[in-house]
């Protein structure tokens, strides 16, 4: 059976404020999407999460975002391509310092929030993110929605691409995520999330909001760390996958 990676958004705090239980989640996931200071995170937080991830053998990924601390990176923004590419490279470089200090490295890149959704369809913004990854000086794998413009442009630029899926998010019939502003966009019933995780890992199929079966072939499964009960839910998902014989390991 094809292995599945479990990734989670971590380091999403700032100063004294912490949103995610990084230490506990790092005992479950195989890849850590670390906030790089633009939507959340700061230098001390990035350093701490990198050290914890390195200790546990969890891969470190740069979760790059629009510069939007107040809006948690979830507000639509129009950033010139050259500026966006520079800011993506800046975020990757900042995290690389702490990853290497911890004896690890940045192993992949994943956009966050509004940027993640924008690059599904926006070719110019998608190309700018790819340019930013290349500017950072490495052929890093990138995570994104299957069939997105982002993954297609990244693949064309020679970057390894990793399609991912979300067990706790509602899907449209086109295989895109239902916007968080719409009712039912986030699935909160734990057992439903667990079973959707297994379905995605085994068959690459998820039921859309309208009840249609949607094919979402993914190599990585995202478990959001900022939802209530995130740690226990992540443990249940991993236990269910492993009990069903699905290998759980990092893609990078």
PDB file of C-alpha atoms in Angstrom:
ATOM      1  CA  UNK A   1       0.000   0.000   0.000  1.00  0.00           C
ATOM      2  CA  UNK A   2       1.229   3.497  -0.833  1.00  0.00           C
ATOM      3  CA  UNK A   3       2.658   5.270   2.245  1.00  0.00           C
ATOM      4  CA  UNK A   4       0.987   8.446   3.491  1.00  0.00           C
ATOM      5  CA  UNK A   5       2.645  11.416   5.149  1.00  0.00           C
ATOM      6  CA  UNK A   6       0.916  13.289   7.971  1.00  0.00           C
ATOM      7  CA  UNK A   7       1.608  17.022   8.078  1.00  0.00           C
ATOM      8  CA  UNK A   8       0.429  19.683  10.510  1.00  0.00           C
ATOM      9  CA  UNK A   9       0.740  23.466  10.782  1.00  0.00           C
ATOM     10  CA  UNK A  10       2.957  24.205  13.776  1.00  0.00           C
ATOM     11  CA  UNK A  11       4.670  27.141  15.430  1.00  0.00           C
ATOM     12  CA  UNK A  12       1.533  29.225  14.967  1.00  0.00           C
ATOM     13  CA  UNK A  13       2.086  31.529  17.903  1.00  0.00           C
ATOM     14  CA  UNK A  14       3.699  34.870  18.501  1.00  0.00           C
ATOM     15  CA  UNK A  15       5.583  36.014  21.598  1.00  0.00           C
ATOM     16  CA  UNK A  16       3.719  34.731  24.656  1.00  0.00           C
ATOM     17  CA  UNK A  17       0.726  33.579  22.609  1.00  0.00           C
ATOM     18  CA  UNK A  18       0.632  29.946  21.416  1.00  0.00           C
ATOM     19  CA  UNK A  19      -2.067  28.435  19.242  1.00  0.00           C
ATOM     20  CA  UNK A  20      -0.823  24.903  18.592  1.00  0.00           C
ATOM     21  CA  UNK A  21       0.381  22.145  20.931  1.00  0.00           C
ATOM     22  CA  UNK A  22       3.594  21.698  18.993  1.00  0.00           C
ATOM     23  CA  UNK A  23       5.294  19.215  21.305  1.00  0.00           C
ATOM     24  CA  UNK A  24       2.383  16.768  21.368  1.00  0.00           C
ATOM     25  CA  UNK A  25       1.609  17.044  17.654  1.00  0.00           C
ATOM     26  CA  UNK A  26       5.253  16.364  16.825  1.00  0.00           C
ATOM     27  CA  UNK A  27       4.846  12.961  18.486  1.00  0.00           C
ATOM     28  CA  UNK A  28       2.212  12.069  15.860  1.00  0.00           C
ATOM     29  CA  UNK A  29       2.956  13.763  12.521  1.00  0.00           C
ATOM     30  CA  UNK A  30       5.787  13.008  10.130  1.00  0.00           C
ATOM     31  CA  UNK A  31       6.121  16.508   8.630  1.00  0.00           C
ATOM     32  CA  UNK A  32       5.868  19.898  10.350  1.00  0.00           C
ATOM     33  CA  UNK A  33       4.734  22.980   8.424  1.00  0.00           C
ATOM     34  CA  UNK A  34       6.443  25.674  10.476  1.00  0.00           C
ATOM     35  CA  UNK A  35       5.087  29.232  10.394  1.00  0.00           C
ATOM     36  CA  UNK A  36       7.858  31.575   9.260  1.00  0.00           C
ATOM     37  CA  UNK A  37       6.784  34.850  10.853  1.00  0.00           C
ATOM     38  CA  UNK A  38       4.443  36.271   8.210  1.00  0.00           C
ATOM     39  CA  UNK A  39       1.091  34.821   9.322  1.00  0.00           C
ATOM     40  CA  UNK A  40       2.308  33.565  12.706  1.00  0.00           C
ATOM     41  CA  UNK A  41       5.519  32.571  14.419  1.00  0.00           C
ATOM     42  CA  UNK A  42       8.599  34.458  15.502  1.00  0.00           C
ATOM     43  CA  UNK A  43      12.305  33.703  15.820  1.00  0.00           C
ATOM     44  CA  UNK A  44      12.103  32.022  19.232  1.00  0.00           C
ATOM     45  CA  UNK A  45       9.088  29.944  18.217  1.00  0.00           C
ATOM     46  CA  UNK A  46      10.711  28.836  14.960  1.00  0.00           C
ATOM     47  CA  UNK A  47      13.850  27.815  16.800  1.00  0.00           C
ATOM     48  CA  UNK A  48      11.902  25.853  19.430  1.00  0.00           C
ATOM     49  CA  UNK A  49       9.789  23.962  16.899  1.00  0.00           C
ATOM     50  CA  UNK A  50      12.811  23.110  14.754  1.00  0.00           C
ATOM     51  CA  UNK A  51      14.626  21.709  17.786  1.00  0.00           C
ATOM     52  CA  UNK A  52      11.611  19.608  18.779  1.00  0.00           C
ATOM     53  CA  UNK A  53      11.114  18.356  15.225  1.00  0.00           C
ATOM     54  CA  UNK A  54      14.770  17.435  14.827  1.00  0.00           C
ATOM     55  CA  UNK A  55      14.733  15.505  18.116  1.00  0.00           C
ATOM     56  CA  UNK A  56      11.787  13.428  16.882  1.00  0.00           C
ATOM     57  CA  UNK A  57      12.964  12.924  13.316  1.00  0.00           C
ATOM     58  CA  UNK A  58      10.059  14.941  11.911  1.00  0.00           C
ATOM     59  CA  UNK A  59      10.696  16.695   8.598  1.00  0.00           C
ATOM     60  CA  UNK A  60      10.708  20.491   8.736  1.00  0.00           C
ATOM     61  CA  UNK A  61       8.764  22.432   6.115  1.00  0.00           C
ATOM     62  CA  UNK A  62       8.526  26.178   5.537  1.00  0.00           C
ATOM     63  CA  UNK A  63       4.921  27.328   5.646  1.00  0.00           C
ATOM     64  CA  UNK A  64       5.101  30.536   3.663  1.00  0.00           C
ATOM     65  CA  UNK A  65       2.375  33.152   3.672  1.00  0.00           C
ATOM     66  CA  UNK A  66       1.312  36.621   2.717  1.00  0.00           C
ATOM     67  CA  UNK A  67       2.575  39.202   5.231  1.00  0.00           C
ATOM     68  CA  UNK A  68      -0.591  39.225   7.361  1.00  0.00           C
ATOM     69  CA  UNK A  69      -0.094  38.678  11.092  1.00  0.00           C
ATOM     70  CA  UNK A  70      -3.340  40.433  12.009  1.00  0.00           C
ATOM     71  CA  UNK A  71      -5.392  38.258   9.674  1.00  0.00           C
ATOM     72  CA  UNK A  72      -3.488  35.020  10.295  1.00  0.00           C
ATOM     73  CA  UNK A  73      -2.636  34.914   6.607  1.00  0.00           C
ATOM     74  CA  UNK A  74      -6.239  34.228   5.657  1.00  0.00           C
ATOM     75  CA  UNK A  75      -7.090  37.586   4.078  1.00  0.00           C
ATOM     76  CA  UNK A  76      -6.956  38.097   0.339  1.00  0.00           C
ATOM     77  CA  UNK A  77      -4.014  40.276  -0.664  1.00  0.00           C
ATOM     78  CA  UNK A  78      -2.552  41.513  -3.931  1.00  0.00           C
ATOM     79  CA  UNK A  79       1.237  41.345  -3.786  1.00  0.00           C
ATOM     80  CA  UNK A  80       3.400  42.117  -6.845  1.00  0.00           C
ATOM     81  CA  UNK A  81       5.056  38.913  -8.121  1.00  0.00           C
ATOM     82  CA  UNK A  82       8.637  40.098  -7.592  1.00  0.00           C
ATOM     83  CA  UNK A  83       7.833  41.135  -4.040  1.00  0.00           C
ATOM     84  CA  UNK A  84       6.034  37.861  -3.299  1.00  0.00           C
ATOM     85  CA  UNK A  85       8.944  35.797  -4.646  1.00  0.00           C
ATOM     86  CA  UNK A  86      11.363  37.724  -2.432  1.00  0.00           C
ATOM     87  CA  UNK A  87       9.151  37.285   0.636  1.00  0.00           C
ATOM     88  CA  UNK A  88       8.798  33.545   0.025  1.00  0.00           C
ATOM     89  CA  UNK A  89      12.590  33.191  -0.253  1.00  0.00           C
ATOM     90  CA  UNK A  90      13.019  35.320   2.887  1.00  0.00           C
ATOM     91  CA  UNK A  91      10.748  33.047   4.907  1.00  0.00           C
ATOM     92  CA  UNK A  92      12.468  29.879   3.714  1.00  0.00           C
ATOM     93  CA  UNK A  93      15.875  31.336   4.510  1.00  0.00           C
ATOM     94  CA  UNK A  94      14.855  32.373   8.012  1.00  0.00           C
ATOM     95  CA  UNK A  95      13.573  28.904   8.851  1.00  0.00           C
ATOM     96  CA  UNK A  96      16.648  27.249   7.324  1.00  0.00           C
ATOM     97  CA  UNK A  97      18.867  28.995   9.878  1.00  0.00           C
ATOM     98  CA  UNK A  98      16.997  27.412  12.785  1.00  0.00           C
ATOM     99  CA  UNK A  99      16.567  24.036  11.090  1.00  0.00           C
ATOM    100  CA  UNK A 100      20.301  23.743  10.479  1.00  0.00           C
ATOM    101  CA  UNK A 101      21.107  24.927  13.996  1.00  0.00           C
ATOM    102  CA  UNK A 102      18.943  22.045  15.238  1.00  0.00           C
ATOM    103  CA  UNK A 103      20.861  19.567  13.086  1.00  0.00           C
ATOM    104  CA  UNK A 104      18.193  19.299  10.394  1.00  0.00           C
ATOM    105  CA  UNK A 105      17.183  21.291   7.312  1.00  0.00           C
ATOM    106  CA  UNK A 106      14.146  22.673   5.529  1.00  0.00           C
ATOM    107  CA  UNK A 107      12.828  19.706   3.542  1.00  0.00           C
ATOM    108  CA  UNK A 108       9.858  21.218   1.687  1.00  0.00           C
ATOM    109  CA  UNK A 109       7.657  24.297   1.242  1.00  0.00           C
ATOM    110  CA  UNK A 110       3.902  24.716   1.683  1.00  0.00           C
ATOM    111  CA  UNK A 111       1.888  27.926   1.202  1.00  0.00           C
ATOM    112  CA  UNK A 112      -0.556  28.898   3.937  1.00  0.00           C
ATOM    113  CA  UNK A 113      -4.100  30.196   4.051  1.00  0.00           C
ATOM    114  CA  UNK A 114      -5.084  32.769   1.451  1.00  0.00           C
ATOM    115  CA  UNK A 115      -1.866  32.190  -0.480  1.00  0.00           C
ATOM    116  CA  UNK A 116      -2.504  28.436  -0.596  1.00  0.00           C
ATOM    117  CA  UNK A 117      -5.975  28.957  -2.050  1.00  0.00           C
ATOM    118  CA  UNK A 118      -4.872  31.743  -4.403  1.00  0.00           C
ATOM    119  CA  UNK A 119      -2.217  29.656  -6.133  1.00  0.00           C
ATOM    120  CA  UNK A 120      -4.711  26.919  -6.954  1.00  0.00           C
ATOM    121  CA  UNK A 121      -5.988  29.054  -9.857  1.00  0.00           C
ATOM    122  CA  UNK A 122      -3.844  32.215 -10.067  1.00  0.00           C
ATOM    123  CA  UNK A 123      -0.978  31.482 -12.436  1.00  0.00           C
ATOM    124  CA  UNK A 124       0.930  34.694 -11.719  1.00  0.00           C
ATOM    125  CA  UNK A 125       0.905  34.255  -7.939  1.00  0.00           C
ATOM    126  CA  UNK A 126       1.676  30.543  -8.280  1.00  0.00           C
ATOM    127  CA  UNK A 127       4.686  31.321 -10.466  1.00  0.00           C
ATOM    128  CA  UNK A 128       5.872  33.910  -7.938  1.00  0.00           C
ATOM    129  CA  UNK A 129       5.851  31.333  -5.134  1.00  0.00           C
ATOM    130  CA  UNK A 130       7.799  28.903  -7.315  1.00  0.00           C
ATOM    131  CA  UNK A 131      10.270  31.692  -8.135  1.00  0.00           C
ATOM    132  CA  UNK A 132      10.656  32.305  -4.402  1.00  0.00           C
ATOM    133  CA  UNK A 133      11.477  28.655  -3.752  1.00  0.00           C
ATOM    134  CA  UNK A 134      14.077  28.720  -6.535  1.00  0.00           C
ATOM    135  CA  UNK A 135      15.454  32.019  -5.250  1.00  0.00           C
ATOM    136  CA  UNK A 136      16.019  30.388  -1.867  1.00  0.00           C
ATOM    137  CA  UNK A 137      18.596  28.258  -3.651  1.00  0.00           C
ATOM    138  CA  UNK A 138      17.202  24.757  -3.426  1.00  0.00           C
ATOM    139  CA  UNK A 139      15.036  22.354  -5.421  1.00  0.00           C
ATOM    140  CA  UNK A 140      12.711  21.807  -2.468  1.00  0.00           C
ATOM    141  CA  UNK A 141       9.553  19.729  -2.821  1.00  0.00           C
ATOM    142  CA  UNK A 142       6.330  21.749  -2.610  1.00  0.00           C
ATOM    143  CA  UNK A 143       2.982  20.736  -1.120  1.00  0.00           C
ATOM    144  CA  UNK A 144      -0.258  21.819  -2.723  1.00  0.00           C
ATOM    145  CA  UNK A 145      -3.709  20.870  -3.926  1.00  0.00           C
ATOM    146  CA  UNK A 146      -3.765  18.202  -6.678  1.00  0.00           C
ATOM    147  CA  UNK A 147      -4.236  19.656 -10.171  1.00  0.00           C
ATOM    148  CA  UNK A 148      -3.502  23.184  -8.919  1.00  0.00           C
ATOM    149  CA  UNK A 149      -1.686  25.717 -11.062  1.00  0.00           C
ATOM    150  CA  UNK A 150       0.934  25.854  -8.328  1.00  0.00           C
ATOM    151  CA  UNK A 151       1.913  22.191  -8.609  1.00  0.00           C
ATOM    152  CA  UNK A 152       1.874  22.296 -12.407  1.00  0.00           C
ATOM    153  CA  UNK A 153       4.157  25.337 -12.545  1.00  0.00           C
ATOM    154  CA  UNK A 154       6.438  23.905  -9.857  1.00  0.00           C
ATOM    155  CA  UNK A 155       6.757  20.634 -11.750  1.00  0.00           C
ATOM    156  CA  UNK A 156       7.552  22.543 -14.931  1.00  0.00           C
ATOM    157  CA  UNK A 157      10.323  24.353 -13.062  1.00  0.00           C
ATOM    158  CA  UNK A 158      11.850  21.060 -11.973  1.00  0.00           C
ATOM    159  CA  UNK A 159      10.640  21.053  -8.376  1.00  0.00           C
ATOM    160  CA  UNK A 160       9.347  17.814  -6.826  1.00  0.00           C
ATOM    161  CA  UNK A 161       5.593  18.151  -6.200  1.00  0.00           C
ATOM    162  CA  UNK A 162       3.578  16.521  -3.426  1.00  0.00           C
ATOM    163  CA  UNK A 163      -0.228  16.604  -3.694  1.00  0.00           C
ATOM    164  CA  UNK A 164      -2.017  16.759  -0.368  1.00  0.00           C
ATOM    165  CA  UNK A 165      -5.519  16.286   0.996  1.00  0.00           C
ATOM    166  CA  UNK A 166      -7.497  17.568   3.981  1.00  0.00           C
ATOM    167  CA  UNK A 167      -9.660  15.196   5.999  1.00  0.00           C
ATOM    168  CA  UNK A 168     -11.213  17.994   8.064  1.00  0.00           C
ATOM    169  CA  UNK A 169     -12.149  20.302   5.193  1.00  0.00           C
ATOM    170  CA  UNK A 170     -15.174  20.151   2.913  1.00  0.00           C
ATOM    171  CA  UNK A 171     -14.516  19.752  -0.812  1.00  0.00           C
ATOM    172  CA  UNK A 172     -16.305  21.127  -3.842  1.00  0.00           C
ATOM    173  CA  UNK A 173     -17.211  18.927  -6.814  1.00  0.00           C
ATOM    174  CA  UNK A 174     -14.112  20.311  -8.590  1.00  0.00           C
ATOM    175  CA  UNK A 175     -11.791  18.996  -5.887  1.00  0.00           C
ATOM    176  CA  UNK A 176     -11.056  22.395  -4.331  1.00  0.00           C
ATOM    177  CA  UNK A 177     -11.610  23.370  -0.705  1.00  0.00           C
ATOM    178  CA  UNK A 178     -14.848  25.023   0.349  1.00  0.00           C
ATOM    179  CA  UNK A 179     -13.911  28.539   1.578  1.00  0.00           C
ATOM    180  CA  UNK A 180     -13.782  28.898   5.355  1.00  0.00           C
ATOM    181  CA  UNK A 181     -16.282  31.754   5.101  1.00  0.00           C
ATOM    182  CA  UNK A 182     -18.975  29.261   4.081  1.00  0.00           C
ATOM    183  CA  UNK A 183     -20.951  27.135   6.503  1.00  0.00           C
ATOM    184  CA  UNK A 184     -19.713  23.567   6.806  1.00  0.00           C
ATOM    185  CA  UNK A 185     -16.271  24.315   5.402  1.00  0.00           C
ATOM    186  CA  UNK A 186     -14.567  22.699   8.411  1.00  0.00           C
ATOM    187  CA  UNK A 187     -15.558  19.202   9.513  1.00  0.00           C
ATOM    188  CA  UNK A 188     -15.547  18.980  13.302  1.00  0.00           C
ATOM    189  CA  UNK A 189     -16.984  15.508  13.991  1.00  0.00           C
ATOM    190  CA  UNK A 190     -13.971  13.412  15.001  1.00  0.00           C
ATOM    191  CA  UNK A 191     -15.101  10.047  13.669  1.00  0.00           C
ATOM    192  CA  UNK A 192     -15.945  11.572  10.309  1.00  0.00           C
ATOM    193  CA  UNK A 193     -12.439  13.044  10.067  1.00  0.00           C
ATOM    194  CA  UNK A 194     -10.871   9.699  10.978  1.00  0.00           C
ATOM    195  CA  UNK A 195     -12.857   7.772   8.368  1.00  0.00           C
ATOM    196  CA  UNK A 196     -12.255  10.423   5.694  1.00  0.00           C
ATOM    197  CA  UNK A 197      -8.532  10.139   6.432  1.00  0.00           C
ATOM    198  CA  UNK A 198      -8.624   6.413   5.841  1.00  0.00           C
ATOM    199  CA  UNK A 199     -10.625   6.803   2.634  1.00  0.00           C
ATOM    200  CA  UNK A 200      -8.208   9.380   1.277  1.00  0.00           C
ATOM    201  CA  UNK A 201      -5.164   7.272   2.147  1.00  0.00           C
ATOM    202  CA  UNK A 202      -6.522   4.005   0.737  1.00  0.00           C
ATOM    203  CA  UNK A 203      -8.548   5.034  -2.304  1.00  0.00           C
ATOM    204  CA  UNK A 204      -7.908   8.741  -2.850  1.00  0.00           C
ATOM    205  CA  UNK A 205     -11.622   9.460  -2.712  1.00  0.00           C
ATOM    206  CA  UNK A 206     -13.584  11.945  -0.602  1.00  0.00           C
ATOM    207  CA  UNK A 207     -17.254  12.892  -0.605  1.00  0.00           C
ATOM    208  CA  UNK A 208     -17.890  16.491  -1.641  1.00  0.00           C
ATOM    209  CA  UNK A 209     -20.293  18.803   0.146  1.00  0.00           C
ATOM    210  CA  UNK A 210     -22.976  17.966  -2.414  1.00  0.00           C
ATOM    211  CA  UNK A 211     -22.515  14.226  -1.899  1.00  0.00           C
ATOM    212  CA  UNK A 212     -20.470  13.459  -5.004  1.00  0.00           C
ATOM    213  CA  UNK A 213     -17.369  11.270  -4.905  1.00  0.00           C
ATOM    214  CA  UNK A 214     -14.264  13.315  -5.694  1.00  0.00           C
ATOM    215  CA  UNK A 215     -10.883  11.801  -6.534  1.00  0.00           C
ATOM    216  CA  UNK A 216      -8.126  13.456  -4.502  1.00  0.00           C
ATOM    217  CA  UNK A 217      -4.947  11.471  -4.991  1.00  0.00           C
ATOM    218  CA  UNK A 218      -2.576  12.657  -2.282  1.00  0.00           C
ATOM    219  CA  UNK A 219       0.821  11.708  -0.858  1.00  0.00           C
ATOM    220  CA  UNK A 220       0.355  13.805   2.276  1.00  0.00           C
ATOM    221  CA  UNK A 221      -2.604  14.333   4.604  1.00  0.00           C
ATOM    222  CA  UNK A 222      -2.929  17.615   6.495  1.00  0.00           C
ATOM    223  CA  UNK A 223      -4.090  17.588  10.118  1.00  0.00           C
ATOM    224  CA  UNK A 224      -4.848  21.103  11.319  1.00  0.00           C
ATOM    225  CA  UNK A 225      -3.218  21.895  14.637  1.00  0.00           C
ATOM    226  CA  UNK A 226      -5.415  24.881  15.521  1.00  0.00           C
ATOM    227  CA  UNK A 227      -8.702  23.005  15.909  1.00  0.00           C
ATOM    228  CA  UNK A 228     -10.130  21.948  19.314  1.00  0.00           C
ATOM    229  CA  UNK A 229      -8.849  18.518  20.333  1.00  0.00           C
ATOM    230  CA  UNK A 230      -6.261  18.538  17.544  1.00  0.00           C
ATOM    231  CA  UNK A 231      -3.748  16.300  19.330  1.00  0.00           C
ATOM    232  CA  UNK A 232      -6.194  13.534  20.225  1.00  0.00           C
ATOM    233  CA  UNK A 233      -7.714  13.673  16.749  1.00  0.00           C
ATOM    234  CA  UNK A 234      -4.273  13.377  15.140  1.00  0.00           C
ATOM    235  CA  UNK A 235      -3.528  10.340  17.316  1.00  0.00           C
ATOM    236  CA  UNK A 236      -6.795   8.706  16.304  1.00  0.00           C
ATOM    237  CA  UNK A 237      -6.125   9.328  12.623  1.00  0.00           C
ATOM    238  CA  UNK A 238      -2.638   7.825  12.773  1.00  0.00           C
ATOM    239  CA  UNK A 239      -3.817   4.835  14.814  1.00  0.00           C
ATOM    240  CA  UNK A 240      -6.657   4.175  12.335  1.00  0.00           C
ATOM    241  CA  UNK A 241      -4.311   4.339   9.348  1.00  0.00           C
ATOM    242  CA  UNK A 242      -1.757   2.037  10.907  1.00  0.00           C
ATOM    243  CA  UNK A 243      -4.379  -0.469  12.070  1.00  0.00           C
ATOM    244  CA  UNK A 244      -5.638  -0.616   8.469  1.00  0.00           C
ATOM    245  CA  UNK A 245      -2.135  -1.379   7.216  1.00  0.00           C
ATOM    246  CA  UNK A 246      -1.415   2.052   5.734  1.00  0.00           C
ATOM    247  CA  UNK A 247       2.312   2.913   6.130  1.00  0.00           C
ATOM    248  CA  UNK A 248       2.755   6.333   7.724  1.00  0.00           C
ATOM    249  CA  UNK A 249       6.033   8.038   6.845  1.00  0.00           C
ATOM    250  CA  UNK A 250       7.427  11.323   5.588  1.00  0.00           C
ATOM    251  CA  UNK A 251       7.611  11.963   1.846  1.00  0.00           C
ATOM    252  CA  UNK A 252      10.885  13.907   2.098  1.00  0.00           C
TER     253      UNK A 252
END
